[in-house]
mmCIF file of C-alpha atoms in Angstrom:
data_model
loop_
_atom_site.group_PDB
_atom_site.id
_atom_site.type_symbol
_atom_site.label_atom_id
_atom_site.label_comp_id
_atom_site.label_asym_id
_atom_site.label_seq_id
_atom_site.Cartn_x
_atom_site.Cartn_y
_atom_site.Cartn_z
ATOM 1 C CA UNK A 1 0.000 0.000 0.000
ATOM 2 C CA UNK A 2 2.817 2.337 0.404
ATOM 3 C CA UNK A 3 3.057 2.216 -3.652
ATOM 4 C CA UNK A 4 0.267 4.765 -3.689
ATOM 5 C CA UNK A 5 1.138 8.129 -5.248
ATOM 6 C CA UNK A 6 -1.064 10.868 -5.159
ATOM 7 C CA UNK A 7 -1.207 11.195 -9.074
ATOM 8 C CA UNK A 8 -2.846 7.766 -9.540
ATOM 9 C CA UNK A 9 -5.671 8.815 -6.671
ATOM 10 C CA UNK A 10 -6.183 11.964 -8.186
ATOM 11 C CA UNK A 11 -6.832 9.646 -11.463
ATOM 12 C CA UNK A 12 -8.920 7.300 -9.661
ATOM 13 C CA UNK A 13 -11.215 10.495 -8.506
ATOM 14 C CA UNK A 14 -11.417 11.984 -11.631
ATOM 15 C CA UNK A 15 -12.869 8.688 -13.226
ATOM 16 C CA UNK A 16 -15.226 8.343 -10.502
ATOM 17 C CA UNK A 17 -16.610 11.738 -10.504
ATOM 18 C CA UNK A 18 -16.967 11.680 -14.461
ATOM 19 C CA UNK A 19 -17.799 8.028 -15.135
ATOM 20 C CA UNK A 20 -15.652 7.626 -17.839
ATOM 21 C CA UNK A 21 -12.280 6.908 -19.236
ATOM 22 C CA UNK A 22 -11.894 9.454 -21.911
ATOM 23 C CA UNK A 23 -13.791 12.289 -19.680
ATOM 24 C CA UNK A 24 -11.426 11.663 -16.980
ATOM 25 C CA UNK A 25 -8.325 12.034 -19.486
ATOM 26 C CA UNK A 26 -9.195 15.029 -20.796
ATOM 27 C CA UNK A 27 -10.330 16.584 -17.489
ATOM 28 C CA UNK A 28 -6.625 15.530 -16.030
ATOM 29 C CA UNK A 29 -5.038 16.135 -19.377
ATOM 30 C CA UNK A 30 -3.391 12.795 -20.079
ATOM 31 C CA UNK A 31 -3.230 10.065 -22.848
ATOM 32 C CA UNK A 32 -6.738 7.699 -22.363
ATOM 33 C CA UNK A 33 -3.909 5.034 -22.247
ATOM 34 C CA UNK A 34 -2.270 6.380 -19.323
ATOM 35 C CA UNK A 35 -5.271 7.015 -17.472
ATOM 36 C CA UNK A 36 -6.706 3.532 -18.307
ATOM 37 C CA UNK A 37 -3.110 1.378 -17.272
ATOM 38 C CA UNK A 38 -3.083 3.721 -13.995
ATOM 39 C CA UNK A 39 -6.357 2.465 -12.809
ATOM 40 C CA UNK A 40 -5.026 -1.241 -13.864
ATOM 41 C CA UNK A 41 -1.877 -0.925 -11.596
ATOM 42 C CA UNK A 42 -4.290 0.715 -9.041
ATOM 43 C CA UNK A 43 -6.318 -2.004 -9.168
ATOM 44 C CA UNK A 44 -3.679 -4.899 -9.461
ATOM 45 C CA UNK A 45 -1.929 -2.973 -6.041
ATOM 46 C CA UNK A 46 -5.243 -3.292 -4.027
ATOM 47 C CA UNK A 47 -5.750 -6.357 -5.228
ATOM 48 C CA UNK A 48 -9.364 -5.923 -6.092
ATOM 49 C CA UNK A 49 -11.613 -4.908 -9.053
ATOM 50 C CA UNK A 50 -12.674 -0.943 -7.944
ATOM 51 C CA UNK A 51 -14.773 -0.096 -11.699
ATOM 52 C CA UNK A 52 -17.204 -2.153 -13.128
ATOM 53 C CA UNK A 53 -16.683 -1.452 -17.266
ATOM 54 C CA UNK A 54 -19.872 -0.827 -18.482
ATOM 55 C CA UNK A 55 -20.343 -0.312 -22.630
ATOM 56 C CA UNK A 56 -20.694 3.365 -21.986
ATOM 57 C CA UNK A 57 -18.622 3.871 -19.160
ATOM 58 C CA UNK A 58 -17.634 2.654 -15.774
ATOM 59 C CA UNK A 59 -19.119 2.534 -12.206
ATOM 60 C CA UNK A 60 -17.869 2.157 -9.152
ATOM 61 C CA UNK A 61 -17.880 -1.355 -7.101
ATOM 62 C CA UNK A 62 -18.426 -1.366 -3.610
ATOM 63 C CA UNK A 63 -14.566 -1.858 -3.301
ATOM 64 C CA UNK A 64 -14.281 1.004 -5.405
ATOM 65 C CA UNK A 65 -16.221 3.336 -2.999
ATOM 66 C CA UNK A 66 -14.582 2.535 -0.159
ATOM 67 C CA UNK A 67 -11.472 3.245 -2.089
ATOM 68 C CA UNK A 68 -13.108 6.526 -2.895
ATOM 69 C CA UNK A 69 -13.942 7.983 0.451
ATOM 70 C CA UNK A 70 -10.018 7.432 1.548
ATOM 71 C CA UNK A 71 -8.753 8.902 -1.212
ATOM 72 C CA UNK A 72 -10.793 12.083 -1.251
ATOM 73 C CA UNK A 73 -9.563 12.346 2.533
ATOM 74 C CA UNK A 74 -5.924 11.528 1.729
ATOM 75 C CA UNK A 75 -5.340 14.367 -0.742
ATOM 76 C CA UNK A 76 -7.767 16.768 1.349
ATOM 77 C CA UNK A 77 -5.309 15.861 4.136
ATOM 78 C CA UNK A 78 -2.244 16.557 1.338
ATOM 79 C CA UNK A 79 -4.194 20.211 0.574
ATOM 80 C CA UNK A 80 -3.986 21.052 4.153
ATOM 81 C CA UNK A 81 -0.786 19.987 5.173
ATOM 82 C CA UNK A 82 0.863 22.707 2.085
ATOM 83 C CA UNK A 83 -1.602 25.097 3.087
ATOM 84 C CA UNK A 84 -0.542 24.934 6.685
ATOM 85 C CA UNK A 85 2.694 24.873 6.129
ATOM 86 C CA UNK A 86 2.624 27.997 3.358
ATOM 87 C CA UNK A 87 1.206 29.633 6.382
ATOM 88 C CA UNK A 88 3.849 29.094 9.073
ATOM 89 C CA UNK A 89 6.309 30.293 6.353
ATOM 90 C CA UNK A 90 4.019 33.179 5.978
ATOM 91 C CA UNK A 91 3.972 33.738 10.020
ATOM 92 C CA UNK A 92 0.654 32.343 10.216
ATOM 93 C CA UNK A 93 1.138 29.670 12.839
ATOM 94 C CA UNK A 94 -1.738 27.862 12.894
ATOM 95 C CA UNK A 95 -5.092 27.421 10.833
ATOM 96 C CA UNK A 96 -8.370 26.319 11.927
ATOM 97 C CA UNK A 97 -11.494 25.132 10.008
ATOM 98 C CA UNK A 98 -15.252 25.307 11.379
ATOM 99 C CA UNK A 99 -18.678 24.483 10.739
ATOM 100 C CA UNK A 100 -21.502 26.323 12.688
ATOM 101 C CA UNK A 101 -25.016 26.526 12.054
ATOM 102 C CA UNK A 102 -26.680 29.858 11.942
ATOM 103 C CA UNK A 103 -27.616 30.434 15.748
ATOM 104 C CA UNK A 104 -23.857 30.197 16.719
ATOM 105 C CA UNK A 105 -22.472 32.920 14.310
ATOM 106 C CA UNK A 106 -25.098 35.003 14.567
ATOM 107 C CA UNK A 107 -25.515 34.900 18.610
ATOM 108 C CA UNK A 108 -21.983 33.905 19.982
ATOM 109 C CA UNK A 109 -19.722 33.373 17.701
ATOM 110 C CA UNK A 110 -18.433 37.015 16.863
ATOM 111 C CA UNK A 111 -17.373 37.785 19.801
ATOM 112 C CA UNK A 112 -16.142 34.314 20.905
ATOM 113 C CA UNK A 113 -13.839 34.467 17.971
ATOM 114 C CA UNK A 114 -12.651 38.504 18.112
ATOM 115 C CA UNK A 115 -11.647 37.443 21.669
ATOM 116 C CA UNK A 116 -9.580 34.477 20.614
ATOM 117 C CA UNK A 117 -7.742 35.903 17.920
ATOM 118 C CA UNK A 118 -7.396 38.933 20.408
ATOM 119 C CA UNK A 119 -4.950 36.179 22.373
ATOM 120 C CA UNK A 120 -3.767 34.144 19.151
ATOM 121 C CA UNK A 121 -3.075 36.649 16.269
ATOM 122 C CA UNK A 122 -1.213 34.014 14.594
ATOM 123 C CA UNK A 123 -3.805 31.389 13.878
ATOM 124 C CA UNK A 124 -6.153 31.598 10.776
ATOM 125 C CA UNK A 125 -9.713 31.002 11.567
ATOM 126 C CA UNK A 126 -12.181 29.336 8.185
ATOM 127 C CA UNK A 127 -15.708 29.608 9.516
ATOM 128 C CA UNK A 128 -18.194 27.853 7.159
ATOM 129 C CA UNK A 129 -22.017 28.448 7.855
ATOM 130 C CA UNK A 130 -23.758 25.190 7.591
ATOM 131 C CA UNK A 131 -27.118 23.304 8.855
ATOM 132 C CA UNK A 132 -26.779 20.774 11.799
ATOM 133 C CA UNK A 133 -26.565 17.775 9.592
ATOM 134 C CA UNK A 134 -24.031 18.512 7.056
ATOM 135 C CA UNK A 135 -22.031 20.279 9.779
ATOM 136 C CA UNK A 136 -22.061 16.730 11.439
ATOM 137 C CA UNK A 137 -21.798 14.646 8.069
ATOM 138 C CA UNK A 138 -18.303 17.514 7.943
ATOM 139 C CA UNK A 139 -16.989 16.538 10.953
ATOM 140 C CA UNK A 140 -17.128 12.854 10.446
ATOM 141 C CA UNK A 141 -15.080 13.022 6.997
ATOM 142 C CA UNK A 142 -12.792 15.584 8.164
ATOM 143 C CA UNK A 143 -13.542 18.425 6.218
ATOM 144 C CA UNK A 144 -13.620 20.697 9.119
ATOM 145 C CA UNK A 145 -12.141 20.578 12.448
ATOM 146 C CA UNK A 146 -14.971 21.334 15.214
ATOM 147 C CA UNK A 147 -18.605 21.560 14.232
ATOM 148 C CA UNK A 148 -21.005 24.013 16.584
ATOM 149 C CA UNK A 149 -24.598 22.300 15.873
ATOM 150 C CA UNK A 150 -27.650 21.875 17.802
ATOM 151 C CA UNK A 151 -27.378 19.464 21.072
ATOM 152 C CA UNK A 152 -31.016 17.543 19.698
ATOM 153 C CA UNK A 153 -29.415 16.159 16.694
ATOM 154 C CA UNK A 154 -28.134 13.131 17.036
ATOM 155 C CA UNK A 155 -23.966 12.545 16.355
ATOM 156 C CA UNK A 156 -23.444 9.572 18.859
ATOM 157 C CA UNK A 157 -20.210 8.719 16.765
ATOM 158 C CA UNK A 158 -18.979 12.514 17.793
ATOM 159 C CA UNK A 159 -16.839 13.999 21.173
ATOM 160 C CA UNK A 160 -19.033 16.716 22.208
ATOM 161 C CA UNK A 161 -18.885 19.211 24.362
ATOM 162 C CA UNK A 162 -21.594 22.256 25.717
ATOM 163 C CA UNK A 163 -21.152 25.324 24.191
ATOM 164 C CA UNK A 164 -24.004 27.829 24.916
ATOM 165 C CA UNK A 165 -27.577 27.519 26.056
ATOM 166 C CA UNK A 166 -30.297 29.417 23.856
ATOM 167 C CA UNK A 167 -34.079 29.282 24.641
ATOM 168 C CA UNK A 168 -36.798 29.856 21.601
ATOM 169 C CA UNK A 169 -39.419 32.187 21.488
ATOM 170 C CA UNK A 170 -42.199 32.208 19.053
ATOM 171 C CA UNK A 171 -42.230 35.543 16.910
ATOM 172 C CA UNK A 172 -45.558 37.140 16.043
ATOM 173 C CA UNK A 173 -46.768 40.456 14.517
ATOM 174 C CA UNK A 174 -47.639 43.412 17.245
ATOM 175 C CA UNK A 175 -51.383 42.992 16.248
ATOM 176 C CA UNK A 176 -51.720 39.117 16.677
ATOM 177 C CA UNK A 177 -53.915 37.592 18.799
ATOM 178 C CA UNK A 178 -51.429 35.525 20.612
ATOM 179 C CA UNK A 179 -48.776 38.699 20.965
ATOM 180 C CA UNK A 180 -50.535 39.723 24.641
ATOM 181 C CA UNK A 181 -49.521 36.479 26.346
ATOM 182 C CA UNK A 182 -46.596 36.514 28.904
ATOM 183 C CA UNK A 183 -45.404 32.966 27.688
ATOM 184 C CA UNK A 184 -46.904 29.841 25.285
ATOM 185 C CA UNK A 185 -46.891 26.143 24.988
ATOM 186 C CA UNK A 186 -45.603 25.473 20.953
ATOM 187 C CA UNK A 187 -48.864 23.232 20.782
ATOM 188 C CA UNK A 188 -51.254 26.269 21.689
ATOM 189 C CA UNK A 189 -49.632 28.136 18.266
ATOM 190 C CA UNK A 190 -50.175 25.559 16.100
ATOM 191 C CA UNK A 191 -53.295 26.646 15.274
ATOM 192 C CA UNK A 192 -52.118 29.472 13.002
ATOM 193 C CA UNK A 193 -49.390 29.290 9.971
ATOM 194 C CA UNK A 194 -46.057 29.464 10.305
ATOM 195 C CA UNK A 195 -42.934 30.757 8.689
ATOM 196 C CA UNK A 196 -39.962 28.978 8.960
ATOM 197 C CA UNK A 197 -36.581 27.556 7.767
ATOM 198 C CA UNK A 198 -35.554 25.185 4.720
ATOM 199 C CA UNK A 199 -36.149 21.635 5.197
ATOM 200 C CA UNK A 200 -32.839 20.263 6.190
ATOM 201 C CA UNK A 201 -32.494 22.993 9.193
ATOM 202 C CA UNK A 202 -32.495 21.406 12.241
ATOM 203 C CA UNK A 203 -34.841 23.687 13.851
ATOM 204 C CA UNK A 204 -37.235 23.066 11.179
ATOM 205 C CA UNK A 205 -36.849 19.458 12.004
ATOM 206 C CA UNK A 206 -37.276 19.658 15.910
ATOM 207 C CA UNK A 207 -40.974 21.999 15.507
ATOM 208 C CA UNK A 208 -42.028 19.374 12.894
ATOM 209 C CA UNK A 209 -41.126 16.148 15.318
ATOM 210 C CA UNK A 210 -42.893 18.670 18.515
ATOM 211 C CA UNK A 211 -45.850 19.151 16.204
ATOM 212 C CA UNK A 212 -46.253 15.243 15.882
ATOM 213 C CA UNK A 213 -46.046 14.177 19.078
ATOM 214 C CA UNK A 214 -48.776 16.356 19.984
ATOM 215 C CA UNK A 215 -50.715 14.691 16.858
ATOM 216 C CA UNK A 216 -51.154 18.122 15.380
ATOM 217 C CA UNK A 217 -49.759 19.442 12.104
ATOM 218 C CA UNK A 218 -47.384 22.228 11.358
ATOM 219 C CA UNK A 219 -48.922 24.287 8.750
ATOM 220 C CA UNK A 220 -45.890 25.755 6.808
ATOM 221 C CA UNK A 221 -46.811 28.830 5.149
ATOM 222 C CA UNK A 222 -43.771 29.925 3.490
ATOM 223 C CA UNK A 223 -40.385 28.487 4.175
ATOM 224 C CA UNK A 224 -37.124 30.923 4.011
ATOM 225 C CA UNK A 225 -33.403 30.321 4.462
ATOM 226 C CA UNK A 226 -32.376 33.077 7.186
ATOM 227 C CA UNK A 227 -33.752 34.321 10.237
ATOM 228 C CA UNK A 228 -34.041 37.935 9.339
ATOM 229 C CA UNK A 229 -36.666 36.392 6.144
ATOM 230 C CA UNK A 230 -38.694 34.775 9.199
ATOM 231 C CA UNK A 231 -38.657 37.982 10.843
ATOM 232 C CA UNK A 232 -39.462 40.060 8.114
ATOM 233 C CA UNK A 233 -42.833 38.117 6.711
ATOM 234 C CA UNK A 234 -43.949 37.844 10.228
ATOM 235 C CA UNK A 235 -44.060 41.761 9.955
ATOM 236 C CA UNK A 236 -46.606 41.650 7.344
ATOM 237 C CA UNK A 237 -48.752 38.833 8.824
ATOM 238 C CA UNK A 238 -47.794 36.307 6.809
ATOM 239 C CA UNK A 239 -47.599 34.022 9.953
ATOM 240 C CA UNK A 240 -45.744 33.310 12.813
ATOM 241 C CA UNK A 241 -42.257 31.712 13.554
ATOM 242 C CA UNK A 242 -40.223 30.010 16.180
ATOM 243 C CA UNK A 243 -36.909 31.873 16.785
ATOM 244 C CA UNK A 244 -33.984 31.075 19.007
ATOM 245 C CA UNK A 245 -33.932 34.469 21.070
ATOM 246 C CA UNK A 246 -30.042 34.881 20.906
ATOM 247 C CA UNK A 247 -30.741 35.328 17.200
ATOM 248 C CA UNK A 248 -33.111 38.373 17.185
ATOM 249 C CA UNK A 249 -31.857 41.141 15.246
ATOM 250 C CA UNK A 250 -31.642 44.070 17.206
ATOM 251 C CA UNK A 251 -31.174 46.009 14.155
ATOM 252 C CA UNK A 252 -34.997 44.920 13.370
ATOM 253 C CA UNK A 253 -36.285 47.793 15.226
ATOM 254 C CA UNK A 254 -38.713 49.037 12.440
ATOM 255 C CA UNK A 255 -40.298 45.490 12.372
ATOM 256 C CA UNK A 256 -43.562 45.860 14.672
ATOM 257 C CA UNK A 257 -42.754 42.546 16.396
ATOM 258 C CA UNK A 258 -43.747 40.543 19.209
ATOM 259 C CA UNK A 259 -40.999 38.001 21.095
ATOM 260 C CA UNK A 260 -42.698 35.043 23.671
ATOM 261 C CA UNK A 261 -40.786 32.469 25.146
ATOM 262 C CA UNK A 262 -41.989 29.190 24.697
ATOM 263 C CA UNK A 263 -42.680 27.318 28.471
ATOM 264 C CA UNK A 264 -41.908 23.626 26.272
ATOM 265 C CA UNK A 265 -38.706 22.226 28.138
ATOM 266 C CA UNK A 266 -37.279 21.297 24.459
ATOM 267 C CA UNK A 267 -37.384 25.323 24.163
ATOM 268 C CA UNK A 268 -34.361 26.077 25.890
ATOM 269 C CA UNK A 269 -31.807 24.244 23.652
ATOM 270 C CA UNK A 270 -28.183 23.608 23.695
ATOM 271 C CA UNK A 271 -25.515 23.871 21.030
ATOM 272 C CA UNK A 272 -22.805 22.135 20.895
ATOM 273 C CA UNK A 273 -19.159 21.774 19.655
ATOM 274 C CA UNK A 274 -18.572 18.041 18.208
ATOM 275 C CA UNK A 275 -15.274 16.732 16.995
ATOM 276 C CA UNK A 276 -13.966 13.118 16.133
ATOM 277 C CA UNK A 277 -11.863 12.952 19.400
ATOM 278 C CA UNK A 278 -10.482 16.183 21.381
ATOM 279 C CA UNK A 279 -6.898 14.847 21.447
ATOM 280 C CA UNK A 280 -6.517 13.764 17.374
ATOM 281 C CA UNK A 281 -6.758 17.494 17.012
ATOM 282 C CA UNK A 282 -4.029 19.568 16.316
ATOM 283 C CA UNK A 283 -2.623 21.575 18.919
ATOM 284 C CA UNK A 284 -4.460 25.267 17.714
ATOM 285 C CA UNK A 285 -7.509 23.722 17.021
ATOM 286 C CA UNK A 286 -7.296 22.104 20.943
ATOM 287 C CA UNK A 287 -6.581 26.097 21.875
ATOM 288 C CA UNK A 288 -9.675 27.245 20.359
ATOM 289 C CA UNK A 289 -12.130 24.208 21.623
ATOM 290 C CA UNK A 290 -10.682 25.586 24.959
ATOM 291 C CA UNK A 291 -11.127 29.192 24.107
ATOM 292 C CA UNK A 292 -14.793 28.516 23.386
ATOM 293 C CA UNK A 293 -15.849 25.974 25.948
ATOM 294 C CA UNK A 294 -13.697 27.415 28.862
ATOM 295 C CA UNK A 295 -12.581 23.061 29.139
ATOM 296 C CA UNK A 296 -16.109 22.350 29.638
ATOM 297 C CA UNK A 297 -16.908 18.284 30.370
ATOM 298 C CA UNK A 298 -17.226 16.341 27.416
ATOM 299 C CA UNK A 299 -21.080 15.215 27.214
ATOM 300 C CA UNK A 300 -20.849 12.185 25.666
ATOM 301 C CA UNK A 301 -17.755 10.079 24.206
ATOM 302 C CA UNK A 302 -14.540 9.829 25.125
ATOM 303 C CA UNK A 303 -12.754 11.854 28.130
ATOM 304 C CA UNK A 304 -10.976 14.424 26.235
#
């Protein structure tokens, strides 16, 4: 196995992604003879057939995509070790990549991160905005480093640790008939329509599993992919919409808007940071999981 070079993997993606020879020659810019003995000799080294040849092209076996998932992580891994190390020659002495769903950078996260490069001016920060799952499905593949995520969705395979406590609050217009009350149960608002986030949000996904375990439905009016949308077409009565209360614009003063906590024990929710395991990480990476969760207890997984 040590015969691998990078060039051959780089082939071997290239004909998986296009599902052909000759696509995957001219995309690398080789001879189809070169790319076609590569994948031989690839295939001889592993000792196993990774393509099935069809007559108009060729598809993966299951060999083949296990094959795949490694060898998009080995050159990912090859990317970041020459960026890292273009950096240190740079003076850049560190470089960290993360995946947070909205709530976190829009609540915490600024000022989390000022303060920490306030103490490490030397280590790059890539923040990627991301719903729960993918940020999750990230993690586990090693595209980022940490992942900040709701605590409700499910990553048993993850290190986690706490990272802030947020409570929702259901959002309705000035004038509705529910904006007088002190505090509601998410089943009492389910009479009227909501606004709300894309599918895949996780949020989305929590009001829609609340909604059925009260056997009532969620009637989705109009679904948007940002919280100030929400906010905005619960302004002109559109609907209503559940809101974690961190994430509240404050600049949304024009918007004649009403804010009530929701008395549900699911409403005060926790994010999270999740990671593969605390001490694979590299050392700035470990610095800013630190920074962030003051060495909070791990919740679940291994002891860090």
């Amino acid at each position: 196995m040590r015969r691998f070079d990078f060039v051959t993997l780089q082939l071997f993606i290239a004909v998986a992604d296009e599902g052909r020879l000759t696509a995957a020659a001219e995309r690398e810019h080789l001879a189809l003879a070169a790319v076609s003995k590569r994948i031989s000799d690839l295939e001889e080294l592993v000792g196993t057939t990774l393509f099935y040849r069809r007559p108009r092209g060729v598809e993966l076996t299951p060999a083949g995509r296990a094959c795949l998932h490694h060898a998009r992580n080995i050159l990912d891994n090859m990317e970041r070790l020459q960026a890292e190390l273009s950096e240190y020659g740079e003076g850049v002495r560190g470089h960290v990549r993360i995946h947070s769903n909205t709530s976190a950078i829009i609540a915490f996260l600024p000022q989390d991160l000022s303060a920490f490069s306030r103490l490490y001016p030397e280590i790059k920060i890539d923040l990627e905005e991301r719903v729960s799952s993918d940020i999750i499905t990230a993690v586990r593949e090693g595209l980022t480093d940490i992942g900040i995520f709701a605590g409700h969705v499910a990553a048993p395979d993850l290190q986690q640790v706490s990272y802030r406590q947020d409570r929702l609050v259901l959002m309705t217009p000035f004038d509705h008939p529910l904006a007088g009350r002190e505090s509601i149960a998410f089943n009492e608002a389910l009479a009227y329509d909501f606004i709300g986030l894309q599918q895949d949000a996780s949020l989305q996904a929590l009001l829609y599993e609340q909604a059925n375990l009260v056997s009532k439905t969620l009637r989705m009016r109009i679904q948007v992919r940002s919280f100030d949308a929400i906010c905005r077409m619960i302004h002109h009565g559109m609907g209503v919409g559940v809101l974690p209360e961190r994430t509240i614009y404050r600049d949304l003063g024009d918007l004649q808007l009403k804010s009530i906590p929701l008395s549900d024990p699911w409403a005060q929710r926790e994010l999270v940071i999740g990671m593969r395991r605390y001490t694979s990480l590299h050392v700035t990476a470990r610095h800013l999981v630190d920074h962030l969760t003051q060495k909070s207890k791990p919740i679940n997984s291994e002891e860090s």
